[in-house]
Amino acid sequence: MSEFDGDASAAHSDDWGDWDDDAREDFAYRWSTPRIPEGVVDSRQHVRDAMLAWGEPEERTETAVLLVSELVTNSVRYSARSATVRCCLRRSCSRIRIQVWDAGGDGIPAQRRPPACETEPDGAARAGLSERGRGLLIVTALAAAWGTRQDAGGRLVWADV
């Protein structure tokens, strides 16, 4: 399910987090997806479609696609109470904000620092090469800013491109 929304007043809602807009918001694109792995694929396609419709550059689009992928993946993995993940892509003159909401889980995600480089017995260096646990490191590296908000109704994680 998705909807384009060209009305700034209708697109802003406290449910979607604070939007300290430095310019008039002119578009929002919202969708909901089941909290299953296929929802990540679905969300990436929604972001591509919206960014293409808005004429956003390919590099910015790919960054937004990767960010939504990481945020929705976290919802799928860690929000045991949610059947659905709600998403919103908001566009202002200067930025795109990705917002992902779920019913919450085990606390608010925290910004993580990259692990210290360690050395294997054979002298080879390794630094956090596991497949899991890198999502928020990627978000921190790619997003201009990101944050979270949680209350009794759920958790919102947002990232700006």
mmCIF file of C-alpha atoms in Angstrom:
data_model
loop_
_atom_site.group_PDB
_atom_site.id
_atom_site.type_symbol
_atom_site.label_atom_id
_atom_site.label_comp_id
_atom_site.label_asym_id
_atom_site.label_seq_id
_atom_site.Cartn_x
_atom_site.Cartn_y
_atom_site.Cartn_z
ATOM 1 C CA MET A 1 0.000 0.000 0.000
ATOM 2 C CA SER A 2 1.393 3.450 -0.867
ATOM 3 C CA GLU A 3 0.360 6.995 -1.502
ATOM 4 C CA PHE A 4 1.903 10.122 -2.922
ATOM 5 C CA ASP A 5 1.011 13.216 -0.954
ATOM 6 C CA GLY A 6 1.665 16.672 -2.363
ATOM 7 C CA ASP A 7 0.015 18.603 0.491
ATOM 8 C CA ALA A 8 2.588 19.639 3.115
ATOM 9 C CA SER A 9 0.041 19.912 5.924
ATOM 10 C CA ALA A 10 -1.344 16.437 5.296
ATOM 11 C CA ALA A 11 2.146 14.925 5.031
ATOM 12 C CA HIS A 12 3.283 16.140 8.446
ATOM 13 C CA SER A 13 2.213 14.153 11.464
ATOM 14 C CA ASP A 14 3.726 13.597 14.896
ATOM 15 C CA ASP A 15 3.396 9.870 14.209
ATOM 16 C CA TRP A 16 6.180 10.280 11.669
ATOM 17 C CA GLY A 17 8.563 12.265 13.880
ATOM 18 C CA ASP A 18 9.763 15.814 13.965
ATOM 19 C CA TRP A 19 10.433 17.527 10.669
ATOM 20 C CA ASP A 20 12.460 20.656 11.325
ATOM 21 C CA ASP A 21 12.051 21.824 7.788
ATOM 22 C CA ASP A 22 14.474 24.354 6.408
ATOM 23 C CA ALA A 23 12.278 24.728 3.343
ATOM 24 C CA ARG A 24 8.700 23.963 2.346
ATOM 25 C CA GLU A 25 8.093 20.229 2.159
ATOM 26 C CA ASP A 26 6.626 19.570 -1.256
ATOM 27 C CA PHE A 27 6.237 15.800 -1.437
ATOM 28 C CA ALA A 28 5.821 12.755 0.754
ATOM 29 C CA TYR A 29 5.531 9.115 -0.235
ATOM 30 C CA ARG A 30 4.164 6.598 2.274
ATOM 31 C CA TRP A 31 3.808 2.858 2.265
ATOM 32 C CA SER A 32 3.292 -0.059 4.623
ATOM 33 C CA THR A 33 4.886 -3.445 4.259
ATOM 34 C CA PRO A 34 4.595 -6.714 6.152
ATOM 35 C CA ARG A 35 7.336 -7.289 8.736
ATOM 36 C CA ILE A 36 8.922 -10.077 6.702
ATOM 37 C CA PRO A 37 12.172 -10.183 4.693
ATOM 38 C CA GLU A 38 10.283 -9.544 1.441
ATOM 39 C CA GLY A 39 9.191 -6.215 2.962
ATOM 40 C CA VAL A 40 12.790 -5.025 2.666
ATOM 41 C CA VAL A 41 12.777 -5.695 -1.089
ATOM 42 C CA ASP A 42 9.375 -4.003 -1.372
ATOM 43 C CA SER A 43 10.648 -0.919 0.484
ATOM 44 C CA ARG A 44 13.729 -0.594 -1.720
ATOM 45 C CA GLN A 45 11.461 -0.564 -4.782
ATOM 46 C CA HIS A 46 9.163 2.065 -3.259
ATOM 47 C CA VAL A 47 12.170 4.328 -2.644
ATOM 48 C CA ARG A 48 13.481 3.825 -6.196
ATOM 49 C CA ASP A 49 10.049 4.607 -7.663
ATOM 50 C CA ALA A 50 9.573 7.783 -5.605
ATOM 51 C CA MET A 51 13.108 9.069 -6.184
ATOM 52 C CA LEU A 52 12.754 8.452 -9.933
ATOM 53 C CA ALA A 53 9.391 10.265 -9.982
ATOM 54 C CA TRP A 54 11.003 13.201 -8.159
ATOM 55 C CA GLY A 55 13.959 13.311 -10.565
ATOM 56 C CA GLU A 56 16.541 12.694 -7.836
ATOM 57 C CA PRO A 57 20.121 11.915 -8.909
ATOM 58 C CA GLU A 58 21.143 8.250 -9.126
ATOM 59 C CA GLU A 59 23.778 8.514 -6.369
ATOM 60 C CA ARG A 60 21.276 10.026 -3.932
ATOM 61 C CA THR A 61 18.710 7.406 -4.920
ATOM 62 C CA GLU A 62 21.109 4.523 -4.273
ATOM 63 C CA THR A 63 22.049 5.997 -0.888
ATOM 64 C CA ALA A 64 18.359 6.273 0.053
ATOM 65 C CA VAL A 65 17.731 2.700 -1.140
ATOM 66 C CA LEU A 66 20.568 1.374 1.032
ATOM 67 C CA LEU A 67 19.391 3.379 4.051
ATOM 68 C CA VAL A 68 15.776 2.183 3.810
ATOM 69 C CA SER A 69 17.052 -1.354 3.367
ATOM 70 C CA GLU A 70 19.030 -1.173 6.619
ATOM 71 C CA LEU A 71 16.228 0.509 8.589
ATOM 72 C CA VAL A 72 13.477 -1.851 7.433
ATOM 73 C CA THR A 73 15.772 -4.854 7.982
ATOM 74 C CA ASN A 74 16.199 -3.740 11.598
ATOM 75 C CA SER A 75 12.409 -3.547 11.988
ATOM 76 C CA VAL A 76 11.985 -7.015 10.499
ATOM 77 C CA ARG A 77 14.641 -8.495 12.804
ATOM 78 C CA TYR A 78 14.009 -6.686 16.070
ATOM 79 C CA SER A 79 10.368 -5.566 16.292
ATOM 80 C CA ALA A 80 8.685 -8.663 17.644
ATOM 81 C CA ARG A 81 5.418 -6.815 18.363
ATOM 82 C CA SER A 82 4.800 -5.448 14.871
ATOM 83 C CA ALA A 83 3.062 -7.191 11.988
ATOM 84 C CA THR A 84 3.548 -4.167 9.736
ATOM 85 C CA VAL A 85 6.318 -1.662 9.118
ATOM 86 C CA ARG A 86 5.169 1.823 8.078
ATOM 87 C CA CYS A 87 7.498 3.951 6.005
ATOM 88 C CA CYS A 88 7.556 7.488 4.713
ATOM 89 C CA LEU A 89 9.914 9.197 2.302
ATOM 90 C CA ARG A 90 9.696 12.978 2.630
ATOM 91 C CA ARG A 91 11.202 15.504 0.288
ATOM 92 C CA SER A 92 12.022 19.131 0.945
ATOM 93 C CA CYS A 93 14.055 21.486 -1.203
ATOM 94 C CA SER A 94 17.285 20.424 0.492
ATOM 95 C CA ARG A 95 16.904 16.829 1.652
ATOM 96 C CA ILE A 96 15.103 13.523 1.672
ATOM 97 C CA ARG A 97 14.053 12.059 5.026
ATOM 98 C CA ILE A 98 13.433 8.325 5.343
ATOM 99 C CA GLN A 99 11.179 7.368 8.259
ATOM 100 C CA VAL A 100 10.509 3.811 9.400
ATOM 101 C CA TRP A 101 7.979 3.061 12.153
ATOM 102 C CA ASP A 102 7.208 -0.200 13.914
ATOM 103 C CA ALA A 103 5.535 -1.246 17.161
ATOM 104 C CA GLY A 104 8.883 -1.383 18.944
ATOM 105 C CA GLY A 105 11.095 -4.021 20.412
ATOM 106 C CA ASP A 106 13.929 -4.153 22.877
ATOM 107 C CA GLY A 107 14.782 -0.476 23.168
ATOM 108 C CA ILE A 108 15.928 2.334 20.953
ATOM 109 C CA PRO A 109 18.760 1.616 18.517
ATOM 110 C CA ALA A 110 21.964 3.343 19.515
ATOM 111 C CA GLN A 111 24.638 4.787 17.299
ATOM 112 C CA ARG A 112 27.512 2.351 17.297
ATOM 113 C CA ARG A 113 31.152 3.093 16.857
ATOM 114 C CA PRO A 114 33.151 0.870 14.511
ATOM 115 C CA PRO A 115 34.879 -1.892 16.464
ATOM 116 C CA ALA A 116 38.579 -1.515 17.116
ATOM 117 C CA CYS A 117 40.710 -3.354 14.629
ATOM 118 C CA GLU A 118 41.970 -6.614 16.074
ATOM 119 C CA THR A 119 44.707 -8.888 14.833
ATOM 120 C CA GLU A 120 44.316 -12.591 14.186
ATOM 121 C CA PRO A 121 47.055 -14.987 15.361
ATOM 122 C CA ASP A 122 48.431 -15.112 11.795
ATOM 123 C CA GLY A 123 48.804 -11.298 11.788
ATOM 124 C CA ALA A 124 45.799 -10.616 9.530
ATOM 125 C CA ALA A 125 43.675 -7.688 10.624
ATOM 126 C CA ARG A 126 39.931 -8.015 11.124
ATOM 127 C CA ALA A 127 37.453 -5.323 12.082
ATOM 128 C CA GLY A 128 33.843 -6.346 12.646
ATOM 129 C CA LEU A 129 33.476 -8.511 9.570
ATOM 130 C CA SER A 130 30.381 -10.379 10.747
ATOM 131 C CA GLU A 131 27.269 -10.322 8.597
ATOM 132 C CA ARG A 132 25.071 -8.942 11.381
ATOM 133 C CA GLY A 133 25.272 -5.791 13.442
ATOM 134 C CA ARG A 134 26.546 -3.470 10.730
ATOM 135 C CA GLY A 135 23.240 -1.826 9.787
ATOM 136 C CA LEU A 136 23.469 1.234 12.026
ATOM 137 C CA LEU A 137 27.169 1.614 11.184
ATOM 138 C CA ILE A 138 26.104 1.889 7.538
ATOM 139 C CA VAL A 139 23.325 4.337 8.454
ATOM 140 C CA THR A 140 25.797 6.454 10.455
ATOM 141 C CA ALA A 141 28.259 6.481 7.553
ATOM 142 C CA LEU A 142 25.751 7.350 4.811
ATOM 143 C CA ALA A 143 23.096 9.545 6.419
ATOM 144 C CA ALA A 144 23.574 13.292 6.817
ATOM 145 C CA ALA A 145 21.788 12.803 10.163
ATOM 146 C CA TRP A 146 19.678 10.103 11.786
ATOM 147 C CA GLY A 147 17.809 9.518 14.988
ATOM 148 C CA THR A 148 15.140 7.610 16.852
ATOM 149 C CA ARG A 149 12.067 8.210 18.939
ATOM 150 C CA GLN A 150 10.111 5.695 20.993
ATOM 151 C CA ASP A 151 6.920 5.896 22.996
ATOM 152 C CA ALA A 152 4.154 3.503 24.027
ATOM 153 C CA GLY A 153 2.874 3.414 20.433
ATOM 154 C CA GLY A 154 6.106 2.250 18.865
ATOM 155 C CA ARG A 155 9.464 3.267 17.533
ATOM 156 C CA LEU A 156 10.424 5.648 14.725
ATOM 157 C CA VAL A 157 13.883 5.636 13.155
ATOM 158 C CA TRP A 158 14.692 8.315 10.584
ATOM 159 C CA ALA A 159 17.635 9.153 8.342
ATOM 160 C CA ASP A 160 18.320 12.183 6.143
ATOM 161 C CA VAL A 161 19.952 12.039 2.714
#
